């Protein structure tokens, strides 16, 4: 039995999210079916580092599956699987890993990117790959604000209301914001993220950029643990799962 | 009578090129109709710096039109026109220019970009926005080769066969090639370009990257003026009209 780890890029706008669900186009199901075709009808259970929502993109989603197949060389897996996939999903690499490796349980950190197009008229070419905000944002103030998210915090106020999880304490190792031409690029690396957490942090930073919230109010907004004080949830099409890092790698 | 200059971004894969033609979706026609809507049924003749072919993208196509309208402030034109356009075309800016300004006749230089994705498996997110070549290309040799295109040359061997034009002498002011992660980005600035010239130069550089042609053979290939010695015409979806510069800005 081989345990195979995949790095997967996908264009989120073509799918109803990662998770398998009947009658809705989803990434997990598409890849499982493609693997099944090349491993001759074996049932495949593809475990991802976590789900991504409808519309969210990935450069670095990581997933693993076990297979009895012992004929396909590991370096041939990406091309073989890709030949059975829609072009909106690409297996970037495949690696054989220890049988104990688990794409979700072994995560050390995840990095997400959120892209805002801050030009007056937006982009024709990258529409669907970034969120357009025509009002001029104060980038310097946003750069100050994002630093308050670094460290260990209870992010209860930064998760979708109504979602439960044992603890809402998470650690953000690195939080960066930069301007690239007409774009503002937000990157967050953390131990893990609550449901919608990156999109709510991005929405809170937009409030700072618009002058509705001050950078040095961020600490008290985090401490208040009240969803209503944080910004709105930005749409999924600006969000990218960039990279997943693991303990034993 | 006002003469208005527009900078236009578009996603080429949605259109059968710039030029107006019956029963085929084209960029010129879409923009003329949008302007006509906001100027109350005036007939609009939109003159571009040049045509772009089906599939070719633009960040900086420049076009001008004359209008009797004297009520819409110049800075409102982009938002007003964009509100009538498909999202695959965006007017980035509008400027009132001298009545003698002509988008084609007054061109000083044009800059084109060609993007090659040189990873084994290509990209899911940017498919349709770059050309995928899975075989590893020798980027250092391509960097040497591109420099031979700079200067004034007769580019007869680098135009689509069967196309006529008075002279095939053109000047390339700047020719650059760089690696950006899994991408190879080619940029050419010149006085003008023959039909398919950028895509044929890019194809010739790919031959160099594959080892089929040596960098220091480029001079003799240019001098031979024989289309058969140059590389193949790369597909349109990797090509971008980046910028057009004018004499009397």
Short mmCIF file of N, CA, C and O in Angstrom, two decimals, chain B residues 100-144:
data_model
loop_
_atom_site.label_atom_id
_atom_site.label_comp_id
_atom_site.label_asym_id
_atom_site.label_seq_id
_atom_site.Cartn_x
_atom_site.Cartn_y
_atom_site.Cartn_z
N UNK B 100 -5.78 66.69 -33.54
CA UNK B 100 -4.93 66.00 -34.53
C UNK B 100 -4.43 64.64 -34.05
O UNK B 100 -3.83 63.89 -34.82
N UNK B 101 -4.64 64.34 -32.77
CA UNK B 101 -4.15 63.05 -32.26
C UNK B 101 -4.86 61.90 -32.97
O UNK B 101 -6.09 61.86 -33.07
N UNK B 102 -4.07 60.91 -33.44
CA UNK B 102 -4.62 59.74 -34.12
C UNK B 102 -3.92 58.50 -33.54
O UNK B 102 -2.69 58.40 -33.57
N UNK B 103 -4.70 57.58 -33.01
CA UNK B 103 -4.14 56.44 -32.27
C UNK B 103 -3.20 55.57 -33.09
O UNK B 103 -2.30 54.94 -32.53
N UNK B 104 -3.41 55.53 -34.41
CA UNK B 104 -2.52 54.68 -35.21
C UNK B 104 -1.35 55.49 -35.79
O UNK B 104 -0.21 55.09 -35.65
N UNK B 105 -1.66 56.63 -36.40
CA UNK B 105 -0.60 57.38 -37.09
C UNK B 105 0.44 57.98 -36.14
O UNK B 105 1.58 58.19 -36.55
N UNK B 106 0.06 58.30 -34.92
CA UNK B 106 0.98 58.99 -34.01
C UNK B 106 1.78 58.06 -33.10
O UNK B 106 2.49 58.52 -32.21
N UNK B 107 1.69 56.74 -33.32
CA UNK B 107 2.41 55.79 -32.45
C UNK B 107 3.92 56.01 -32.52
O UNK B 107 4.48 56.13 -33.61
N UNK B 108 4.56 56.09 -31.36
CA UNK B 108 6.02 56.16 -31.30
C UNK B 108 6.58 54.75 -31.07
O UNK B 108 7.51 54.33 -31.73
N UNK B 109 6.00 54.03 -30.13
CA UNK B 109 6.43 52.65 -29.89
C UNK B 109 5.30 51.84 -29.28
O UNK B 109 4.37 52.38 -28.68
N UNK B 110 5.42 50.54 -29.46
CA UNK B 110 4.49 49.59 -28.83
C UNK B 110 5.30 48.56 -28.06
O UNK B 110 6.38 48.16 -28.50
N UNK B 111 4.74 48.13 -26.94
CA UNK B 111 5.38 47.07 -26.17
C UNK B 111 4.43 45.88 -26.06
O UNK B 111 3.27 46.04 -25.69
N UNK B 112 4.96 44.72 -26.42
CA UNK B 112 4.21 43.47 -26.29
C UNK B 112 4.89 42.55 -25.28
O UNK B 112 6.12 42.59 -25.12
N UNK B 113 4.07 41.76 -24.61
CA UNK B 113 4.60 40.71 -23.69
C UNK B 113 4.10 39.35 -24.17
O UNK B 113 2.96 39.23 -24.61
N UNK B 114 4.98 38.34 -24.08
CA UNK B 114 4.53 36.97 -24.34
C UNK B 114 4.87 36.12 -23.11
O UNK B 114 6.02 36.12 -22.66
N UNK B 115 3.87 35.41 -22.58
CA UNK B 115 4.10 34.61 -21.36
C UNK B 115 4.05 33.12 -21.68
O UNK B 115 3.07 32.62 -22.23
N UNK B 116 5.14 32.44 -21.31
CA UNK B 116 5.23 30.98 -21.45
C UNK B 116 5.22 30.38 -20.05
O UNK B 116 5.97 30.82 -19.18
N UNK B 117 4.37 29.39 -19.82
CA UNK B 117 4.44 28.64 -18.57
C UNK B 117 5.32 27.43 -18.85
O UNK B 117 4.98 26.58 -19.68
N UNK B 118 6.46 27.36 -18.19
CA UNK B 118 7.43 26.30 -18.47
C UNK B 118 7.51 25.25 -17.35
O UNK B 118 8.53 24.65 -17.12
N UNK B 119 6.38 25.03 -16.65
CA UNK B 119 6.35 23.96 -15.65
C UNK B 119 5.85 22.69 -16.32
O UNK B 119 5.19 22.74 -17.36
N UNK B 120 6.15 21.56 -15.70
CA UNK B 120 5.78 20.29 -16.32
C UNK B 120 4.26 20.18 -16.54
O UNK B 120 3.81 19.68 -17.55
N UNK B 121 3.48 20.67 -15.56
CA UNK B 121 2.04 20.44 -15.61
C UNK B 121 1.19 21.66 -15.93
O UNK B 121 -0.03 21.55 -16.02
N UNK B 122 1.82 22.82 -16.06
CA UNK B 122 1.04 24.01 -16.41
C UNK B 122 0.25 24.56 -15.23
O UNK B 122 0.39 24.10 -14.10
N UNK B 123 -0.58 25.56 -15.50
CA UNK B 123 -1.33 26.22 -14.45
C UNK B 123 -2.82 26.06 -14.67
O UNK B 123 -3.31 26.19 -15.80
N UNK B 124 -3.56 25.78 -13.58
CA UNK B 124 -5.02 25.71 -13.66
C UNK B 124 -5.61 27.12 -13.66
O UNK B 124 -6.58 27.39 -14.36
N UNK B 125 -5.00 28.00 -12.88
CA UNK B 125 -5.57 29.33 -12.66
C UNK B 125 -5.32 30.25 -13.85
O UNK B 125 -6.19 31.01 -14.25
N UNK B 126 -4.14 30.19 -14.44
CA UNK B 126 -3.79 31.10 -15.54
C UNK B 126 -3.87 30.46 -16.92
O UNK B 126 -3.39 31.03 -17.89
N UNK B 127 -4.46 29.27 -17.02
CA UNK B 127 -4.68 28.69 -18.36
C UNK B 127 -5.50 29.71 -19.17
O UNK B 127 -6.34 30.41 -18.64
N UNK B 128 -5.19 29.83 -20.42
CA UNK B 128 -5.90 30.83 -21.24
C UNK B 128 -5.23 32.19 -21.16
O UNK B 128 -5.58 33.11 -21.89
N UNK B 129 -4.25 32.34 -20.24
CA UNK B 129 -3.53 33.61 -20.10
C UNK B 129 -2.03 33.41 -20.30
O UNK B 129 -1.25 34.33 -20.06
N UNK B 130 -1.63 32.22 -20.73
CA UNK B 130 -0.22 31.94 -20.98
C UNK B 130 -0.15 30.66 -21.81
O UNK B 130 -1.11 29.88 -21.85
N UNK B 131 1.01 30.45 -22.47
CA UNK B 131 1.18 29.28 -23.32
C UNK B 131 2.04 28.27 -22.56
O UNK B 131 3.11 28.61 -22.07
N UNK B 132 1.56 27.05 -22.47
CA UNK B 132 2.24 26.02 -21.69
C UNK B 132 3.20 25.19 -22.55
O UNK B 132 2.78 24.59 -23.54
N UNK B 133 4.46 25.17 -22.15
CA UNK B 133 5.46 24.31 -22.79
C UNK B 133 6.08 23.44 -21.70
O UNK B 133 6.82 23.94 -20.85
N UNK B 134 5.77 22.13 -21.67
CA UNK B 134 6.26 21.30 -20.56
C UNK B 134 7.75 20.96 -20.64
O UNK B 134 8.38 20.74 -19.61
N UNK B 135 8.32 20.92 -21.86
CA UNK B 135 9.76 20.59 -21.97
C UNK B 135 10.59 21.74 -21.38
O UNK B 135 10.35 22.89 -21.68
N UNK B 136 11.58 21.37 -20.57
CA UNK B 136 12.42 22.38 -19.90
C UNK B 136 13.19 23.20 -20.93
O UNK B 136 13.93 22.68 -21.74
N UNK B 137 13.02 24.53 -20.87
CA UNK B 137 13.71 25.42 -21.81
C UNK B 137 14.99 25.98 -21.18
O UNK B 137 15.03 26.22 -19.97
N UNK B 138 15.99 26.21 -22.00
CA UNK B 138 17.26 26.77 -21.54
C UNK B 138 17.14 28.30 -21.54
O UNK B 138 17.35 28.96 -22.56
N UNK B 139 16.80 28.84 -20.37
CA UNK B 139 16.47 30.27 -20.27
C UNK B 139 17.70 31.14 -20.52
O UNK B 139 17.60 32.20 -21.14
N UNK B 140 18.87 30.70 -20.06
CA UNK B 140 20.08 31.52 -20.25
C UNK B 140 20.39 31.69 -21.73
O UNK B 140 20.73 32.77 -22.19
N UNK B 141 20.23 30.61 -22.48
CA UNK B 141 20.48 30.68 -23.93
C UNK B 141 19.43 31.57 -24.61
O UNK B 141 19.76 32.35 -25.52
N UNK B 142 18.19 31.52 -24.15
CA UNK B 142 17.13 32.37 -24.71
C UNK B 142 17.42 33.85 -24.42
O UNK B 142 17.14 34.72 -25.25
N UNK B 143 17.98 34.14 -23.21
CA UNK B 143 18.33 35.52 -22.86
C UNK B 143 19.39 36.08 -23.81
O UNK B 143 19.34 37.24 -24.20
N UNK B 144 20.35 35.22 -24.16
CA UNK B 144 21.38 35.65 -25.12
C UNK B 144 20.73 35.89 -26.49
O UNK B 144 21.01 36.88 -27.15
#
